PDB file of C-alpha atoms and ligand atoms in Angstrom:
ATOM      1  CA  MET A   2     102.940  84.875  99.375  1.00 93.00           C
ATOM      2  CA  ASN A   3     100.901  88.072  99.276  1.00 97.00           C
ATOM      3  CA  VAL A   4      97.250  87.769 100.165  1.00 98.00           C
ATOM      4  CA  LEU A   5      94.843  90.615  99.452  1.00 98.00           C
ATOM      5  CA  VAL A   6      91.553  90.424 101.308  1.00 98.00           C
ATOM      6  CA  VAL A   7      88.824  92.547  99.782  1.00 98.00           C
ATOM      7  CA  LYS A   8      86.362  93.222 102.590  1.00 98.00           C
ATOM      8  CA  ALA A   9      82.990  94.334 101.323  1.00 98.00           C
ATOM      9  CA  ASN A  10      80.742  94.848 104.309  1.00 98.00           C
ATOM     10  CA  ASN A  11      80.750  97.645 106.879  1.00 98.00           C
ATOM     11  CA  ARG A  12      78.114  96.075 109.106  1.00 98.00           C
ATOM     12  CA  PRO A  13      79.567  94.851 112.419  1.00 98.00           C
ATOM     13  CA  ALA A  14      80.607  91.206 112.647  1.00 97.00           C
ATOM     14  CA  SER A  15      78.191  90.781 115.570  1.00 96.00           C
ATOM     15  CA  GLU A  16      75.335  91.311 113.084  1.00 97.00           C
ATOM     16  CA  ALA A  17      76.619  90.535 109.608  1.00 98.00           C
ATOM     17  CA  VAL A  18      77.564  86.990 108.740  1.00 98.00           C
ATOM     18  CA  SER A  19      79.908  87.951 105.905  1.00 98.00           C
ATOM     19  CA  SER A  20      81.764  90.376 108.216  1.00 98.00           C
ATOM     20  CA  LYS A  21      82.154  87.479 110.647  1.00 98.00           C
ATOM     21  CA  MET A  22      83.485  85.359 107.764  1.00 98.00           C
ATOM     22  CA  TYR A  23      86.088  88.055 107.102  1.00 98.00           C
ATOM     23  CA  GLU A  24      87.103  88.123 110.789  1.00 98.00           C
ATOM     24  CA  THR A  25      87.270  84.342 111.029  1.00 98.00           C
ATOM     25  CA  PHE A  26      89.408  84.164 107.913  1.00 98.00           C
ATOM     26  CA  MET A  27      91.837  86.777 109.250  1.00 98.00           C
ATOM     27  CA  GLU A  28      92.082  85.102 112.659  1.00 98.00           C
ATOM     28  CA  ASN A  29      93.057  81.801 111.073  1.00 98.00           C
ATOM     29  CA  LEU A  30      95.497  83.039 108.431  1.00 97.00           C
ATOM     30  CA  THR A  31      99.151  82.814 109.424  1.00 96.00           C
ATOM     31  CA  GLY A  32     102.543  83.004 107.761  1.00 94.00           C
ATOM     32  CA  VAL A  33     101.536  85.169 104.788  1.00 95.00           C
ATOM     33  CA  ASN A  34     101.719  88.856 103.970  1.00 96.00           C
ATOM     34  CA  VAL A  35      98.119  89.919 104.231  1.00 97.00           C
ATOM     35  CA  THR A  36      96.580  93.242 103.269  1.00 97.00           C
ATOM     36  CA  THR A  37      92.957  94.206 103.671  1.00 98.00           C
ATOM     37  CA  TYR A  38      91.307  96.406 101.077  1.00 98.00           C
ATOM     38  CA  ASP A  39      88.168  97.643 102.810  1.00 98.00           C
ATOM     39  CA  VAL A  40      85.919  98.943 100.073  1.00 98.00           C
ATOM     40  CA  PHE A  41      83.693 100.815 102.531  1.00 98.00           C
ATOM     41  CA  ALA A  42      86.676 102.600 104.105  1.00 98.00           C
ATOM     42  CA  GLU A  43      88.285 103.633 100.815  1.00 98.00           C
ATOM     43  CA  ASP A  44      87.421 106.838  99.015  1.00 98.00           C
ATOM     44  CA  MET A  45      85.963 105.352  95.829  1.00 98.00           C
ATOM     45  CA  PRO A  46      83.953 107.702  93.596  1.00 98.00           C
ATOM     46  CA  TYR A  47      81.519 105.878  91.334  1.00 97.00           C
ATOM     47  CA  PHE A  48      82.868 104.747  87.997  1.00 97.00           C
ATOM     48  CA  GLY A  49      81.597 106.849  85.103  1.00 97.00           C
ATOM     49  CA  GLN A  50      82.247 109.935  83.043  1.00 98.00           C
ATOM     50  CA  ASP A  51      84.447 111.571  85.716  1.00 98.00           C
ATOM     51  CA  LEU A  52      87.057 108.914  85.022  1.00 98.00           C
ATOM     52  CA  PHE A  53      86.835 109.288  81.262  1.00 98.00           C
ATOM     53  CA  ASN A  54      87.067 113.063  81.587  1.00 98.00           C
ATOM     54  CA  ALA A  55      90.120 112.627  83.818  1.00 98.00           C
ATOM     55  CA  PHE A  56      91.866 110.429  81.246  1.00 97.00           C
ATOM     56  CA  ALA A  57      91.112 112.951  78.476  1.00 98.00           C
ATOM     57  CA  LYS A  58      92.462 115.800  80.594  1.00 98.00           C
ATOM     58  CA  MET A  59      95.603 113.846  81.474  1.00 97.00           C
ATOM     59  CA  GLN A  60      96.188 113.334  77.738  1.00 97.00           C
ATOM     60  CA  SER A  61      95.876 117.026  77.016  1.00 98.00           C
ATOM     61  CA  GLY A  62      97.709 118.147  80.143  1.00 98.00           C
ATOM     62  CA  GLU A  63      94.680 119.872  81.657  1.00 98.00           C
ATOM     63  CA  GLU A  64      94.212 120.158  85.389  1.00 98.00           C
ATOM     64  CA  LEU A  65      91.908 117.574  86.985  1.00 98.00           C
ATOM     65  CA  SER A  66      88.950 118.513  89.189  1.00 98.00           C
ATOM     66  CA  ASP A  67      88.782 117.198  92.748  1.00 98.00           C
ATOM     67  CA  VAL A  68      86.572 114.217  91.896  1.00 98.00           C
ATOM     68  CA  GLU A  69      88.676 113.413  88.815  1.00 98.00           C
ATOM     69  CA  GLN A  70      91.850 113.352  90.925  1.00 98.00           C
ATOM     70  CA  ARG A  71      90.159 111.174  93.524  1.00 98.00           C
ATOM     71  CA  ILE A  72      88.841 108.634  91.039  1.00 98.00           C
ATOM     72  CA  VAL A  73      92.173 108.320  89.202  1.00 98.00           C
ATOM     73  CA  ALA A  74      94.008 107.795  92.512  1.00 98.00           C
ATOM     74  CA  ALA A  75      91.405 105.317  93.793  1.00 98.00           C
ATOM     75  CA  LYS A  76      91.454 103.286  90.581  1.00 98.00           C
ATOM     76  CA  GLN A  77      95.249 103.140  90.648  1.00 98.00           C
ATOM     77  CA  LYS A  78      95.241 102.046  94.285  1.00 98.00           C
ATOM     78  CA  ALA A  79      92.813  99.212  93.560  1.00 98.00           C
ATOM     79  CA  MET A  80      94.833  98.077  90.539  1.00 98.00           C
ATOM     80  CA  ASP A  81      98.105  98.218  92.505  1.00 98.00           C
ATOM     81  CA  ALA A  82      96.572  96.166  95.308  1.00 98.00           C
ATOM     82  CA  LEU A  83      95.466  93.518  92.833  1.00 98.00           C
ATOM     83  CA  SER A  84      98.821  93.498  91.008  1.00 98.00           C
ATOM     84  CA  ALA A  85     100.719  92.884  94.255  1.00 98.00           C
ATOM     85  CA  ALA A  86      98.566  89.900  95.279  1.00 98.00           C
ATOM     86  CA  ASP A  87      99.159  86.216  94.652  1.00 98.00           C
ATOM     87  CA  VAL A  88      95.842  85.290  96.242  1.00 98.00           C
ATOM     88  CA  VAL A  89      92.784  87.533  96.401  1.00 98.00           C
ATOM     89  CA  VAL A  90      90.086  86.791  98.964  1.00 98.00           C
ATOM     90  CA  PHE A  91      86.670  88.374  98.475  1.00 99.00           C
ATOM     91  CA  ALA A  92      84.412  88.523 101.545  1.00 98.00           C
ATOM     92  CA  PHE A  93      80.974  89.884 100.684  1.00 98.00           C
ATOM     93  CA  PRO A  94      77.277  89.572 101.424  1.00 98.00           C
ATOM     94  CA  LEU A  95      74.369  89.058  99.080  1.00 98.00           C
ATOM     95  CA  TRP A  96      72.285  92.199  99.432  1.00 98.00           C
ATOM     96  CA  ASN A  97      69.252  92.697  97.219  1.00 98.00           C
ATOM     97  CA  LEU A  98      70.341  89.651  95.208  1.00 98.00           C
ATOM     98  CA  THR A  99      73.740  91.132  94.361  1.00 98.00           C
ATOM     99  CA  ILE A 100      76.997  92.562  95.764  1.00 98.00           C
ATOM    100  CA  PRO A 101      77.268  95.888  97.648  1.00 98.00           C
ATOM    101  CA  ALA A 102      77.796  98.886  95.342  1.00 98.00           C
ATOM    102  CA  LYS A 103      81.204  99.543  96.895  1.00 98.00           C
ATOM    103  CA  LEU A 104      82.447  96.133  95.793  1.00 98.00           C
ATOM    104  CA  GLN A 105      80.995  96.795  92.351  1.00 98.00           C
ATOM    105  CA  THR A 106      83.053  99.983  92.262  1.00 98.00           C
ATOM    106  CA  PHE A 107      86.214  98.016  93.104  1.00 98.00           C
ATOM    107  CA  ILE A 108      85.442  95.634  90.237  1.00 98.00           C
ATOM    108  CA  ASP A 109      84.742  98.577  87.917  1.00 98.00           C
ATOM    109  CA  TYR A 110      88.173 100.024  88.752  1.00 98.00           C
ATOM    110  CA  VAL A 111      90.099  96.850  87.945  1.00 98.00           C
ATOM    111  CA  TYR A 112      87.914  95.574  85.067  1.00 98.00           C
ATOM    112  CA  ALA A 113      90.139  97.100  82.412  1.00 96.00           C
ATOM    113  CA  ALA A 114      91.287  95.872  79.012  1.00 96.00           C
ATOM    114  CA  GLY A 115      95.057  95.561  79.091  1.00 97.00           C
ATOM    115  CA  PHE A 116      95.074  94.992  82.842  1.00 98.00           C
ATOM    116  CA  THR A 117      92.777  92.124  83.864  1.00 98.00           C
ATOM    117  CA  PHE A 118      91.989  90.907  80.325  1.00 98.00           C
ATOM    118  CA  LYS A 119      92.607  91.735  76.697  1.00 98.00           C
ATOM    119  CA  TYR A 120      91.230  90.826  73.300  1.00 97.00           C
ATOM    120  CA  ASP A 121      93.405  88.886  70.877  1.00 96.00           C
ATOM    121  CA  GLU A 122      93.646  89.556  67.125  1.00 97.00           C
ATOM    122  CA  ASN A 123      90.492  87.450  66.569  1.00 97.00           C
ATOM    123  CA  GLY A 124      88.501  89.419  69.084  1.00 95.00           C
ATOM    124  CA  GLN A 125      88.646  86.622  71.650  1.00 96.00           C
ATOM    125  CA  LEU A 126      88.875  87.504  75.312  1.00 97.00           C
ATOM    126  CA  VAL A 127      92.196  86.567  76.927  1.00 98.00           C
ATOM    127  CA  SER A 128      92.431  86.565  80.727  1.00 98.00           C
ATOM    128  CA  LEU A 129      95.478  88.350  82.143  1.00 98.00           C
ATOM    129  CA  MET A 130      95.313  87.285  85.807  1.00 98.00           C
ATOM    130  CA  THR A 131      95.862  83.565  85.338  1.00 98.00           C
ATOM    131  CA  ASP A 132      98.819  83.577  87.742  1.00 98.00           C
ATOM    132  CA  LYS A 133      96.563  84.575  90.656  1.00 98.00           C
ATOM    133  CA  LYS A 134      94.251  82.559  92.839  1.00 98.00           C
ATOM    134  CA  ALA A 135      90.952  83.658  94.349  1.00 98.00           C
ATOM    135  CA  VAL A 136      88.937  82.708  97.409  1.00 98.00           C
ATOM    136  CA  ILE A 137      85.206  83.451  97.585  1.00 98.00           C
ATOM    137  CA  LEU A 138      83.594  83.963 101.000  1.00 98.00           C
ATOM    138  CA  SER A 139      79.942  84.932 100.881  1.00 98.00           C
ATOM    139  CA  ALA A 140      76.804  84.859 102.997  1.00 98.00           C
ATOM    140  CA  ARG A 141      73.162  85.046 101.972  1.00 98.00           C
ATOM    141  CA  GLY A 142      70.134  84.779 104.164  1.00 98.00           C
ATOM    142  CA  GLY A 143      67.997  82.806 101.728  1.00 98.00           C
ATOM    143  CA  ILE A 144      68.762  79.608  99.855  1.00 98.00           C
ATOM    144  CA  TYR A 145      70.034  80.080  96.329  1.00 98.00           C
ATOM    145  CA  SER A 146      71.791  76.798  95.725  1.00 97.00           C
ATOM    146  CA  THR A 147      68.695  75.028  94.403  1.00 97.00           C
ATOM    147  CA  PRO A 148      68.305  74.828  90.599  1.00 97.00           C
ATOM    148  CA  GLU A 149      65.169  77.025  90.757  1.00 97.00           C
ATOM    149  CA  ALA A 150      66.788  79.816  92.808  1.00 97.00           C
ATOM    150  CA  ALA A 151      70.353  79.687  91.435  1.00 97.00           C
ATOM    151  CA  PRO A 152      69.700  82.064  88.477  1.00 97.00           C
ATOM    152  CA  MET A 153      68.526  84.735  90.972  1.00 98.00           C
ATOM    153  CA  GLU A 154      71.873  84.688  92.775  1.00 98.00           C
ATOM    154  CA  MET A 155      73.962  87.517  91.358  1.00 98.00           C
ATOM    155  CA  ALA A 156      76.543  88.000  94.096  1.00 98.00           C
ATOM    156  CA  ALA A 157      78.797  84.917  94.230  1.00 98.00           C
ATOM    157  CA  ASN A 158      77.894  84.033  90.636  1.00 98.00           C
ATOM    158  CA  TYR A 159      78.822  87.496  89.464  1.00 98.00           C
ATOM    159  CA  MET A 160      82.106  87.548  91.373  1.00 98.00           C
ATOM    160  CA  LYS A 161      83.080  84.105  90.083  1.00 98.00           C
ATOM    161  CA  ASN A 162      82.235  85.042  86.496  1.00 98.00           C
ATOM    162  CA  VAL A 163      84.341  88.187  86.780  1.00 98.00           C
ATOM    163  CA  VAL A 164      87.426  87.007  88.669  1.00 98.00           C
ATOM    164  CA  GLY A 165      87.378  83.452  87.332  1.00 98.00           C
ATOM    165  CA  GLY A 166      85.755  83.770  83.927  1.00 98.00           C
ATOM    166  CA  VAL A 167      87.097  87.137  82.777  1.00 98.00           C
ATOM    167  CA  PHE A 168      90.252  87.778  84.823  1.00 98.00           C
ATOM    168  CA  GLY A 169      91.248  84.093  84.764  1.00 98.00           C
ATOM    169  CA  MET A 170      92.056  83.652  88.441  1.00 98.00           C
ATOM    170  CA  GLU A 171      91.892  80.099  89.720  1.00 98.00           C
ATOM    171  CA  ILE A 172      89.146  79.893  92.349  1.00 98.00           C
ATOM    172  CA  ILE A 173      90.780  77.680  94.966  1.00 98.00           C
ATOM    173  CA  GLU A 174      88.158  77.955  97.706  1.00 98.00           C
ATOM    174  CA  GLU A 175      84.520  78.923  97.878  1.00 98.00           C
ATOM    175  CA  VAL A 176      82.659  79.097 101.174  1.00 98.00           C
ATOM    176  CA  ILE A 177      78.998  80.065 101.035  1.00 98.00           C
ATOM    177  CA  ILE A 178      76.876  80.372 104.147  1.00 98.00           C
ATOM    178  CA  GLU A 179      73.219  80.402 103.175  1.00 98.00           C
ATOM    179  CA  GLY A 180      69.725  79.946 104.500  1.00 98.00           C
ATOM    180  CA  HIS A 181      70.237  81.264 108.040  1.00 98.00           C
ATOM    181  CA  ASN A 182      67.493  83.876 107.637  1.00 97.00           C
ATOM    182  CA  ALA A 183      65.146  81.466 105.896  1.00 96.00           C
ATOM    183  CA  ALA A 184      65.430  78.956 108.770  1.00 95.00           C
ATOM    184  CA  PRO A 185      66.056  80.947 111.974  1.00 96.00           C
ATOM    185  CA  ASN A 186      65.844  77.854 114.181  1.00 97.00           C
ATOM    186  CA  LYS A 187      68.769  76.353 112.274  1.00 97.00           C
ATOM    187  CA  ALA A 188      70.704  79.611 111.936  1.00 98.00           C
ATOM    188  CA  ASP A 189      73.349  78.991 114.609  1.00 98.00           C
ATOM    189  CA  GLY A 190      74.203  75.586 113.215  1.00 98.00           C
ATOM    190  CA  ILE A 191      74.374  76.839 109.616  1.00 98.00           C
ATOM    191  CA  ILE A 192      76.577  79.798 110.554  1.00 98.00           C
ATOM    192  CA  ASN A 193      78.921  77.864 112.839  1.00 98.00           C
ATOM    193  CA  GLU A 194      79.411  75.106 110.300  1.00 98.00           C
ATOM    194  CA  GLY A 195      80.143  77.710 107.624  1.00 98.00           C
ATOM    195  CA  LEU A 196      82.594  79.601 109.816  1.00 98.00           C
ATOM    196  CA  ALA A 197      84.433  76.349 110.491  1.00 98.00           C
ATOM    197  CA  ARG A 198      84.833  75.980 106.717  1.00 98.00           C
ATOM    198  CA  VAL A 199      86.136  79.555 106.525  1.00 98.00           C
ATOM    199  CA  ALA A 200      88.699  78.788 109.262  1.00 98.00           C
ATOM    200  CA  GLU A 201      89.772  75.650 107.405  1.00 98.00           C
ATOM    201  CA  ALA A 202      90.161  77.596 104.141  1.00 98.00           C
ATOM    202  CA  ALA A 203      92.423  80.109 105.916  1.00 98.00           C
ATOM    203  CA  LYS A 204      94.475  77.350 107.562  1.00 97.00           C
ATOM    204  CA  LYS A 205      94.844  75.571 104.226  1.00 97.00           C
ATOM    205  CA  LEU A 206      96.180  78.752 102.653  1.00 96.00           C
ATOM    206  CA  SER A 207      98.525  79.225 105.624  1.00 95.00           C
ATOM    207  CA  ARG A 208      99.849  75.685 105.166  1.00 86.00           C
ATOM    208  CA  VAL A 209     100.672  76.313 101.501  1.00 81.00           C
ATOM    209  CA  THR A 210     103.354  78.761 102.583  1.00 62.00           C
ATOM    210  CA  VAL A 211     104.885  76.708 105.409  1.00 53.00           C
TER     211      VAL A 211
HETATM  212  C1  FMN B  24      70.527  95.420 102.788  1.00 53.89           C
HETATM  213  C2  FMN B  24      70.323  93.938 102.813  1.00 53.89           C
HETATM  214  C3  FMN B  24      69.747  93.314 101.719  1.00 53.89           C
HETATM  215  C4  FMN B  24      69.534  91.929 101.724  1.00 53.89           C
HETATM  216  N1  FMN B  24      69.002  91.321 100.639  1.00 53.89           N
HETATM  217  C5  FMN B  24      68.813  89.971 100.644  1.00 53.89           C
HETATM  218  C6  FMN B  24      68.294  89.283  99.520  1.00 53.89           C
HETATM  219  O1  FMN B  24      68.027  89.849  98.486  1.00 53.89           O
HETATM  220  N2  FMN B  24      68.120  87.940  99.599  1.00 53.89           N
HETATM  221  C7  FMN B  24      68.432  87.243 100.728  1.00 53.89           C
HETATM  222  O2  FMN B  24      68.259  86.027 100.768  1.00 53.89           O
HETATM  223  N3  FMN B  24      68.948  87.853 101.815  1.00 53.89           N
HETATM  224  C8  FMN B  24      69.130  89.193 101.796  1.00 53.89           C
HETATM  225  N4  FMN B  24      69.679  89.825 102.879  1.00 53.89           N
HETATM  226  C9  FMN B  24      70.151  88.996 104.000  1.00 53.89           C
HETATM  227  C10 FMN B  24      71.648  88.758 103.831  1.00 53.89           C
HETATM  228  O3  FMN B  24      71.878  87.971 102.671  1.00 53.89           O
HETATM  229  C11 FMN B  24      72.205  88.074 105.079  1.00 53.89           C
HETATM  230  O4  FMN B  24      72.157  88.994 106.172  1.00 53.89           O
HETATM  231  C12 FMN B  24      73.588  87.503 104.876  1.00 53.89           C
HETATM  232  O5  FMN B  24      74.119  87.108 106.133  1.00 53.89           O
HETATM  233  C13 FMN B  24      74.584  88.419 104.161  1.00 53.89           C
HETATM  234  O6  FMN B  24      74.581  89.760 104.622  1.00 53.89           O
HETATM  235  P1  FMN B  24      75.408  90.220 105.911  1.00 53.89           P
HETATM  236  O7  FMN B  24      76.779  89.625 105.774  1.00 53.89           O
HETATM  237  O8  FMN B  24      75.354  91.714 105.876  1.00 53.89           O
HETATM  238  O9  FMN B  24      74.680  89.592 107.098  1.00 53.89           O
HETATM  239  C14 FMN B  24      69.888  91.188 102.880  1.00 53.89           C
HETATM  240  C15 FMN B  24      70.478  91.831 103.969  1.00 53.89           C
HETATM  241  C16 FMN B  24      70.697  93.195 103.952  1.00 53.89           C
HETATM  242  C17 FMN B  24      71.361  93.855 105.133  1.00 53.89           C
END
């Protein structure tokens, strides 16, 4: 089994709870081929006209500029990483109510008709990644699981809508650590309990392959 772990935080694990979730997951995963795709370490130019210009130039055989070459290579690398995976683990924080821009760029690279989804003859969306499974690991300092706050949460919700709803991956595990900033006196307990769930999720995945 090939596991791709998309790590989306470059803050140190001593400070960032979602980085600690990534570390805990890796420490407890055994018996699988695991690859980390660190979105902060990768050269990932922002998605936009550079990519469309690159595609047009490739069609006409024109030479690509530096940024066009970089974005084509980066997009291909992200798509190849996803293609090779049976299980994709996303470890990310909620920052400013949403995901870090680098993770958004990863999603932009792989969110492609004909690759992660397509439209059928009736214009209906068809998911193309239904053979893959996904694991969601996310931390957020406030509490967003209440009915009043849930619509404000655009990190885990967004990721689940994209990888589950559009790409069609089966979300087999979801570990959310939340509220540790809102209740500092309870923070240690909240974080430790959440990390134990992360460890269990990794062990469960390890067991699947044994
Ligand atoms: C740049 C930044 C923005 C943040 N924005 C929010 C926010 O909008 N709502 C919230 O509840 N917590 C917010 N937090 C707190 C994080 O959700 C919290 O630190 C959590 O553990 C996930 O981020 P981390 O893994 O980097 O620690 C923010 C933290 C940072 C560093």
